[in-house]
């Protein structure tokens, strides 16, 4: 992850509160994927991106739904891990994989915590000629990890680990992405799928964040990666689009709150019908904003199908369940739990109401 959003977008360091380093070129690496992994080298190439290190570019037309990458992690860490835990995993890597780890981009930012230093001293200090240099290296490893990590989901969907995926780490950010990434816990791999048709020569970008937010909030969240987003969406925000995204942000928060409420109490048909109205508005706003090629929409229409079944609107339930299947297949593939759940929901909607015996 090297932080650009558009191949001709400039990242403005002066607007970031962090001390950020923007490398023009990252070190070379001979990293190769494992035999059971997928990297569509016939469709992708790593190329320099102005002011943003390296990025992935399409070398030929890519149809929507194409799986471009299926990758296992270089290493994983729990949410509770600290700098010494990471460094121990880095030095345990094979020489070639360790070399690739050090080749990944790292944005320098302040790290004021020092409670990890005694652990490093007790483990490595006695055999170290230059302890300060060792601490710098440990901190650099942590910055690489923070810059490039992806969520790793365990069975059941728990998100209690993070992982480094060297091929996927070449993906830059866009607030209107053309690919979608997610860790598929059923196959133990991070997958990258084309959200729409991608033209040859186009940069392949994912989104590091939920893009339903307005520009100011997106840029605030993206400070974690040390850059000010300069994609076309952020360079030329329209008032109508900003209003839609603000409304989507509000509706998404409302949807999450309603789901929490549903988990704690029994809903009746009126509750489902009322909440279905929220989802219908979200779907309409996403369509107007051009966000109808996203997994977020898959989640919304999947819930909509479930709500419609509980209201008894079976035609609507089938329509939304079918759409959810199509979205999840395009974003995640048929070996993902989301698609399997969407397919079960569609089968239930097609079956219709239970007939009393």
GROMACS .gro file of C-alpha atoms in nm:
model
  357
    1UNK     CA    1   0.000   0.000   0.000
    2UNK     CA    2   0.165   0.314  -0.114
    3UNK     CA    3  -0.109   0.563  -0.069
    4UNK     CA    4  -0.208   0.723  -0.394
    5UNK     CA    5  -0.558   0.727  -0.528
    6UNK     CA    6  -0.508   0.837  -0.882
    7UNK     CA    7  -0.205   0.800  -1.105
    8UNK     CA    8  -0.201   1.175  -1.170
    9UNK     CA    9  -0.296   1.279  -0.818
   10UNK     CA   10  -0.046   1.461  -0.598
   11UNK     CA   11  -0.021   1.380  -0.229
   12UNK     CA   12   0.032   1.695  -0.022
   13UNK     CA   13   0.261   1.629   0.272
   14UNK     CA   14   0.204   1.972   0.424
   15UNK     CA   15  -0.158   1.884   0.507
   16UNK     CA   16  -0.066   1.578   0.710
   17UNK     CA   17   0.007   1.613   1.083
   18UNK     CA   18   0.250   1.322   1.063
   19UNK     CA   19   0.610   1.305   0.952
   20UNK     CA   20   0.551   1.116   0.629
   21UNK     CA   21   0.810   0.972   0.393
   22UNK     CA   22   0.699   0.920   0.033
   23UNK     CA   23   0.946   0.691  -0.147
   24UNK     CA   24   0.974   0.734  -0.522
   25UNK     CA   25   1.080   0.375  -0.571
   26UNK     CA   26   1.073   0.077  -0.341
   27UNK     CA   27   1.355  -0.182  -0.327
   28UNK     CA   28   1.340  -0.465  -0.575
   29UNK     CA   29   1.226  -0.807  -0.456
   30UNK     CA   30   1.217  -1.152  -0.612
   31UNK     CA   31   0.911  -1.256  -0.413
   32UNK     CA   32   0.699  -1.523  -0.581
   33UNK     CA   33   0.353  -1.645  -0.477
   34UNK     CA   34   0.305  -1.994  -0.339
   35UNK     CA   35   0.204  -2.267  -0.591
   36UNK     CA   36  -0.162  -2.269  -0.482
   37UNK     CA   37  -0.193  -1.892  -0.498
   38UNK     CA   38  -0.317  -1.677  -0.785
   39UNK     CA   39  -0.147  -1.373  -0.932
   40UNK     CA   40  -0.275  -1.279  -1.277
   41UNK     CA   41   0.057  -1.166  -1.419
   42UNK     CA   42  -0.104  -1.188  -1.763
   43UNK     CA   43  -0.335  -0.905  -1.659
   44UNK     CA   44  -0.132  -0.710  -1.401
   45UNK     CA   45   0.202  -0.533  -1.384
   46UNK     CA   46   0.376  -0.336  -1.109
   47UNK     CA   47   0.468   0.013  -1.225
   48UNK     CA   48   0.588   0.335  -1.061
   49UNK     CA   49   0.319   0.584  -0.961
   50UNK     CA   50   0.420   0.953  -0.938
   51UNK     CA   51   0.468   1.054  -0.574
   52UNK     CA   52   0.332   0.722  -0.450
   53UNK     CA   53   0.590   0.447  -0.495
   54UNK     CA   54   0.455   0.151  -0.689
   55UNK     CA   55   0.111   0.041  -0.801
   56UNK     CA   56  -0.066  -0.232  -0.996
   57UNK     CA   57  -0.183  -0.163  -1.351
   58UNK     CA   58  -0.398  -0.358  -1.593
   59UNK     CA   59  -0.198  -0.477  -1.894
   60UNK     CA   60  -0.509  -0.603  -2.075
   61UNK     CA   61  -0.886  -0.553  -2.041
   62UNK     CA   62  -1.015  -0.714  -1.720
   63UNK     CA   63  -1.381  -0.821  -1.703
   64UNK     CA   64  -1.583  -0.750  -1.389
   65UNK     CA   65  -1.569  -1.034  -1.138
   66UNK     CA   66  -1.222  -1.158  -1.242
   67UNK     CA   67  -1.020  -1.292  -0.950
   68UNK     CA   68  -0.684  -1.120  -0.985
   69UNK     CA   69  -0.510  -1.228  -0.667
   70UNK     CA   70  -0.553  -1.510  -0.417
   71UNK     CA   71  -0.276  -1.480  -0.162
   72UNK     CA   72  -0.173  -1.628   0.171
   73UNK     CA   73  -0.019  -1.396   0.432
   74UNK     CA   74   0.353  -1.340   0.465
   75UNK     CA   75   0.286  -1.323   0.838
   76UNK     CA   76  -0.006  -1.261   1.074
   77UNK     CA   77  -0.036  -1.091   1.412
   78UNK     CA   78  -0.311  -1.074   1.669
   79UNK     CA   79  -0.470  -0.741   1.753
   80UNK     CA   80  -0.287  -0.748   2.087
   81UNK     CA   81   0.061  -0.796   1.938
   82UNK     CA   82   0.335  -0.537   1.983
   83UNK     CA   83   0.661  -0.443   1.813
   84UNK     CA   84   0.872  -0.726   1.962
   85UNK     CA   85   0.611  -0.982   1.851
   86UNK     CA   86   0.628  -0.854   1.495
   87UNK     CA   87   1.007  -0.840   1.484
   88UNK     CA   88   1.033  -1.200   1.605
   89UNK     CA   89   0.811  -1.308   1.316
   90UNK     CA   90   1.007  -1.102   1.064
   91UNK     CA   91   1.346  -1.252   1.154
   92UNK     CA   92   1.190  -1.601   1.145
   93UNK     CA   93   1.096  -1.558   0.777
   94UNK     CA   94   1.304  -1.723   0.506
   95UNK     CA   95   1.569  -1.493   0.354
   96UNK     CA   96   1.370  -1.430   0.034
   97UNK     CA   97   1.044  -1.361   0.217
   98UNK     CA   98   1.222  -1.145   0.473
   99UNK     CA   99   1.379  -0.948   0.189
  100UNK     CA  100   1.037  -0.886   0.044
  101UNK     CA  101   0.905  -0.770   0.379
  102UNK     CA  102   1.175  -0.503   0.398
  103UNK     CA  103   1.095  -0.396   0.040
  104UNK     CA  104   0.742  -0.285   0.131
  105UNK     CA  105   0.659   0.081   0.175
  106UNK     CA  106   0.655   0.238   0.521
  107UNK     CA  107   0.533   0.586   0.601
  108UNK     CA  108   0.726   0.742   0.885
  109UNK     CA  109   0.508   0.876   1.161
  110UNK     CA  110   0.561   0.953   1.526
  111UNK     CA  111   0.557   0.655   1.757
  112UNK     CA  112   0.585   0.781   2.113
  113UNK     CA  113   0.538   0.451   2.297
  114UNK     CA  114   0.863   0.311   2.440
  115UNK     CA  115   0.740   0.025   2.658
  116UNK     CA  116   0.853  -0.225   2.393
  117UNK     CA  117   1.221  -0.129   2.422
  118UNK     CA  118   1.299  -0.332   2.739
  119UNK     CA  119   1.163  -0.646   2.570
  120UNK     CA  120   1.391  -0.588   2.271
  121UNK     CA  121   1.687  -0.525   2.501
  122UNK     CA  122   1.630  -0.842   2.701
  123UNK     CA  123   1.589  -1.055   2.387
  124UNK     CA  124   1.849  -0.911   2.150
  125UNK     CA  125   2.044  -0.646   2.341
  126UNK     CA  126   2.332  -0.856   2.473
  127UNK     CA  127   2.436  -0.967   2.124
  128UNK     CA  128   2.379  -0.630   1.959
  129UNK     CA  129   2.667  -0.394   1.878
  130UNK     CA  130   2.438  -0.098   1.807
  131UNK     CA  131   2.121  -0.115   2.014
  132UNK     CA  132   1.988   0.217   1.884
  133UNK     CA  133   2.015   0.091   1.526
  134UNK     CA  134   1.831  -0.227   1.626
  135UNK     CA  135   1.549  -0.022   1.780
  136UNK     CA  136   1.527   0.183   1.460
  137UNK     CA  137   1.496  -0.140   1.261
  138UNK     CA  138   1.225  -0.276   1.490
  139UNK     CA  139   1.032   0.049   1.458
  140UNK     CA  140   1.075   0.045   1.080
  141UNK     CA  141   0.932  -0.308   1.071
  142UNK     CA  142   0.632  -0.188   1.268
  143UNK     CA  143   0.573   0.101   1.028
  144UNK     CA  144   0.584  -0.142   0.734
  145UNK     CA  145   0.329  -0.356   0.912
  146UNK     CA  146   0.097  -0.064   0.994
  147UNK     CA  147   0.116   0.068   0.639
  148UNK     CA  148   0.043  -0.262   0.462
  149UNK     CA  149  -0.166  -0.480   0.692
  150UNK     CA  150  -0.503  -0.628   0.598
  151UNK     CA  151  -0.769  -0.775   0.823
  152UNK     CA  152  -0.754  -1.154   0.853
  153UNK     CA  153  -1.085  -1.315   0.943
  154UNK     CA  154  -1.112  -1.640   1.132
  155UNK     CA  155  -1.395  -1.891   1.109
  156UNK     CA  156  -1.720  -1.726   1.205
  157UNK     CA  157  -1.608  -1.389   1.073
  158UNK     CA  158  -1.407  -1.274   1.377
  159UNK     CA  159  -1.156  -1.003   1.289
  160UNK     CA  160  -0.894  -1.053   1.557
  161UNK     CA  161  -0.584  -1.076   1.339
  162UNK     CA  162  -0.402  -0.869   1.080
  163UNK     CA  163  -0.179  -0.998   0.803
  164UNK     CA  164   0.072  -0.883   0.543
  165UNK     CA  165   0.003  -0.983   0.182
  166UNK     CA  166   0.293  -0.868  -0.038
  167UNK     CA  167   0.114  -0.883  -0.373
  168UNK     CA  168  -0.201  -0.712  -0.248
  169UNK     CA  169   0.016  -0.453  -0.072
  170UNK     CA  170   0.092  -0.304  -0.414
  171UNK     CA  171  -0.269  -0.187  -0.441
  172UNK     CA  172  -0.314   0.186  -0.398
  173UNK     CA  173  -0.627   0.353  -0.267
  174UNK     CA  174  -0.915   0.517  -0.449
  175UNK     CA  175  -1.243   0.650  -0.311
  176UNK     CA  176  -1.403   0.501  -0.622
  177UNK     CA  177  -1.219   0.166  -0.639
  178UNK     CA  178  -1.225  -0.076  -0.930
  179UNK     CA  179  -1.133  -0.386  -0.724
  180UNK     CA  180  -1.245  -0.527  -0.391
  181UNK     CA  181  -1.030  -0.702  -0.133
  182UNK     CA  182  -1.124  -0.928   0.156
  183UNK     CA  183  -0.976  -1.221   0.344
  184UNK     CA  184  -1.170  -1.539   0.269
  185UNK     CA  185  -1.151  -1.747   0.586
  186UNK     CA  186  -1.288  -2.057   0.411
  187UNK     CA  187  -0.978  -2.084   0.192
  188UNK     CA  188  -0.737  -1.892   0.415
  189UNK     CA  189  -0.650  -1.642   0.142
  190UNK     CA  190  -0.691  -1.273   0.068
  191UNK     CA  191  -0.875  -1.232  -0.262
  192UNK     CA  192  -0.887  -0.941  -0.505
  193UNK     CA  193  -1.174  -0.921  -0.756
  194UNK     CA  194  -1.254  -0.668  -1.028
  195UNK     CA  195  -1.566  -0.472  -0.932
  196UNK     CA  196  -1.622  -0.353  -1.288
  197UNK     CA  197  -1.461  -0.383  -1.629
  198UNK     CA  198  -1.109  -0.238  -1.612
  199UNK     CA  199  -0.937  -0.099  -1.919
  200UNK     CA  200  -0.580  -0.180  -2.021
  201UNK     CA  201  -0.342   0.078  -1.873
  202UNK     CA  202  -0.578   0.169  -1.589
  203UNK     CA  203  -0.442   0.159  -1.235
  204UNK     CA  204  -0.597  -0.113  -1.023
  205UNK     CA  205  -0.708   0.041  -0.692
  206UNK     CA  206  -0.895  -0.081  -0.389
  207UNK     CA  207  -1.039   0.125  -0.106
  208UNK     CA  208  -0.867   0.118   0.231
  209UNK     CA  209  -1.184   0.248   0.400
  210UNK     CA  210  -1.562   0.251   0.371
  211UNK     CA  211  -1.622   0.503   0.093
  212UNK     CA  212  -1.974   0.601   0.202
  213UNK     CA  213  -1.821   0.887   0.405
  214UNK     CA  214  -1.800   1.246   0.276
  215UNK     CA  215  -1.459   1.367   0.157
  216UNK     CA  216  -1.350   1.534   0.481
  217UNK     CA  217  -1.416   1.222   0.687
  218UNK     CA  218  -1.249   0.997   0.428
  219UNK     CA  219  -0.937   1.211   0.436
  220UNK     CA  220  -0.935   1.211   0.816
  221UNK     CA  221  -0.945   0.830   0.827
  222UNK     CA  222  -0.681   0.800   0.555
  223UNK     CA  223  -0.429   0.991   0.767
  224UNK     CA  224  -0.341   0.651   0.913
  225UNK     CA  225  -0.163   0.576   0.584
  226UNK     CA  226   0.006   0.916   0.581
  227UNK     CA  227  -0.141   1.076   0.271
  228UNK     CA  228  -0.405   1.319   0.159
  229UNK     CA  229  -0.623   1.144  -0.096
  230UNK     CA  230  -0.605   1.304  -0.439
  231UNK     CA  231  -0.828   1.074  -0.642
  232UNK     CA  232  -1.073   1.232  -0.883
  233UNK     CA  233  -1.350   1.186  -0.628
  234UNK     CA  234  -1.158   1.397  -0.374
  235UNK     CA  235  -1.011   1.652  -0.614
  236UNK     CA  236  -1.350   1.744  -0.760
  237UNK     CA  237  -1.618   1.675  -0.499
  238UNK     CA  238  -1.960   1.790  -0.612
  239UNK     CA  239  -2.208   1.935  -0.365
  240UNK     CA  240  -2.476   1.682  -0.461
  241UNK     CA  241  -2.236   1.390  -0.424
  242UNK     CA  242  -2.114   1.513  -0.087
  243UNK     CA  243  -2.474   1.543   0.030
  244UNK     CA  244  -2.548   1.187  -0.083
  245UNK     CA  245  -2.240   1.049   0.091
  246UNK     CA  246  -2.325   1.235   0.410
  247UNK     CA  247  -2.673   1.088   0.396
  248UNK     CA  248  -2.528   0.743   0.326
  249UNK     CA  249  -2.298   0.779   0.625
  250UNK     CA  250  -2.598   0.859   0.845
  251UNK     CA  251  -2.806   0.576   0.702
  252UNK     CA  252  -2.522   0.325   0.742
  253UNK     CA  253  -2.489   0.417   1.109
  254UNK     CA  254  -2.865   0.381   1.145
  255UNK     CA  255  -2.858   0.040   0.977
  256UNK     CA  256  -2.587  -0.082   1.217
  257UNK     CA  257  -2.785   0.047   1.513
  258UNK     CA  258  -3.102  -0.123   1.392
  259UNK     CA  259  -2.918  -0.453   1.351
  260UNK     CA  260  -2.796  -0.427   1.710
  261UNK     CA  261  -3.152  -0.360   1.823
  262UNK     CA  262  -3.280  -0.658   1.625
  263UNK     CA  263  -3.024  -0.884   1.794
  264UNK     CA  264  -3.158  -0.787   2.136
  265UNK     CA  265  -3.532  -0.809   2.077
  266UNK     CA  266  -3.796  -0.980   1.866
  267UNK     CA  267  -3.908  -0.770   1.573
  268UNK     CA  268  -4.259  -0.776   1.429
  269UNK     CA  269  -4.356  -0.714   1.066
  270UNK     CA  270  -4.380  -0.340   1.126
  271UNK     CA  271  -4.018  -0.327   1.252
  272UNK     CA  272  -3.894  -0.508   0.942
  273UNK     CA  273  -4.102  -0.292   0.708
  274UNK     CA  274  -3.979   0.029   0.871
  275UNK     CA  275  -3.614  -0.076   0.855
  276UNK     CA  276  -3.660  -0.196   0.498
  277UNK     CA  277  -3.742   0.163   0.407
  278UNK     CA  278  -3.396   0.266   0.535
  279UNK     CA  279  -3.231   0.003   0.317
  280UNK     CA  280  -3.431   0.106   0.010
  281UNK     CA  281  -3.313   0.464   0.052
  282UNK     CA  282  -2.952   0.344   0.087
  283UNK     CA  283  -2.976   0.140  -0.234
  284UNK     CA  284  -3.119   0.440  -0.420
  285UNK     CA  285  -2.844   0.670  -0.290
  286UNK     CA  286  -2.571   0.422  -0.384
  287UNK     CA  287  -2.712   0.400  -0.734
  288UNK     CA  288  -2.718   0.779  -0.770
  289UNK     CA  289  -2.363   0.804  -0.636
  290UNK     CA  290  -2.229   0.527  -0.858
  291UNK     CA  291  -2.149   0.297  -0.566
  292UNK     CA  292  -2.359   0.010  -0.698
  293UNK     CA  293  -2.049  -0.202  -0.763
  294UNK     CA  294  -1.953  -0.250  -0.400
  295UNK     CA  295  -1.971  -0.518  -0.134
  296UNK     CA  296  -2.143  -0.265   0.093
  297UNK     CA  297  -2.436  -0.278  -0.146
  298UNK     CA  298  -2.427  -0.658  -0.124
  299UNK     CA  299  -2.466  -0.637   0.252
  300UNK     CA  300  -2.754  -0.391   0.221
  301UNK     CA  301  -2.954  -0.586  -0.038
  302UNK     CA  302  -2.885  -0.911   0.148
  303UNK     CA  303  -3.040  -0.762   0.461
  304UNK     CA  304  -3.320  -0.622   0.247
  305UNK     CA  305  -3.403  -0.970   0.117
  306UNK     CA  306  -3.414  -1.103   0.473
  307UNK     CA  307  -3.634  -0.816   0.590
  308UNK     CA  308  -3.870  -0.856   0.293
  309UNK     CA  309  -3.916  -1.225   0.373
  310UNK     CA  310  -4.008  -1.137   0.730
  311UNK     CA  311  -4.265  -0.886   0.603
  312UNK     CA  312  -4.399  -1.138   0.353
  313UNK     CA  313  -4.301  -0.947   0.038
  314UNK     CA  314  -4.167  -1.251  -0.147
  315UNK     CA  315  -4.123  -1.102  -0.494
  316UNK     CA  316  -3.910  -0.825  -0.350
  317UNK     CA  317  -3.720  -1.078  -0.138
  318UNK     CA  318  -3.634  -1.287  -0.445
  319UNK     CA  319  -3.525  -0.982  -0.644
  320UNK     CA  320  -3.298  -0.853  -0.370
  321UNK     CA  321  -3.162  -1.198  -0.283
  322UNK     CA  322  -3.069  -1.257  -0.648
  323UNK     CA  323  -2.895  -0.922  -0.664
  324UNK     CA  324  -2.703  -0.998  -0.344
  325UNK     CA  325  -2.579  -1.325  -0.497
  326UNK     CA  326  -2.455  -1.143  -0.806
  327UNK     CA  327  -2.274  -0.878  -0.601
  328UNK     CA  328  -2.110  -1.124  -0.363
  329UNK     CA  329  -1.996  -1.343  -0.652
  330UNK     CA  330  -1.840  -1.045  -0.827
  331UNK     CA  331  -1.673  -0.912  -0.511
  332UNK     CA  332  -1.569  -1.235  -0.339
  333UNK     CA  333  -1.625  -1.539  -0.560
  334UNK     CA  334  -1.830  -1.851  -0.506
  335UNK     CA  335  -1.590  -1.995  -0.248
  336UNK     CA  336  -1.662  -1.713  -0.002
  337UNK     CA  337  -1.895  -1.746   0.295
  338UNK     CA  338  -2.084  -1.433   0.191
  339UNK     CA  339  -2.182  -1.584  -0.145
  340UNK     CA  340  -2.281  -1.913   0.018
  341UNK     CA  341  -2.501  -1.727   0.267
  342UNK     CA  342  -2.652  -1.519  -0.014
  343UNK     CA  343  -2.727  -1.836  -0.210
  344UNK     CA  344  -2.903  -1.992   0.090
  345UNK     CA  345  -3.106  -1.674   0.132
  346UNK     CA  346  -3.207  -1.684  -0.235
  347UNK     CA  347  -3.316  -2.047  -0.204
  348UNK     CA  348  -3.528  -1.953   0.097
  349UNK     CA  349  -3.686  -1.661  -0.090
  350UNK     CA  350  -3.760  -1.879  -0.393
  351UNK     CA  351  -3.923  -2.139  -0.170
  352UNK     CA  352  -4.168  -1.880  -0.043
  353UNK     CA  353  -4.382  -1.886   0.271
  354UNK     CA  354  -4.419  -2.204   0.467
  355UNK     CA  355  -4.745  -2.383   0.391
  356UNK     CA  356  -4.938  -2.479   0.707
  357UNK     CA  357  -4.984  -2.853   0.745
   0.00000   0.00000   0.00000
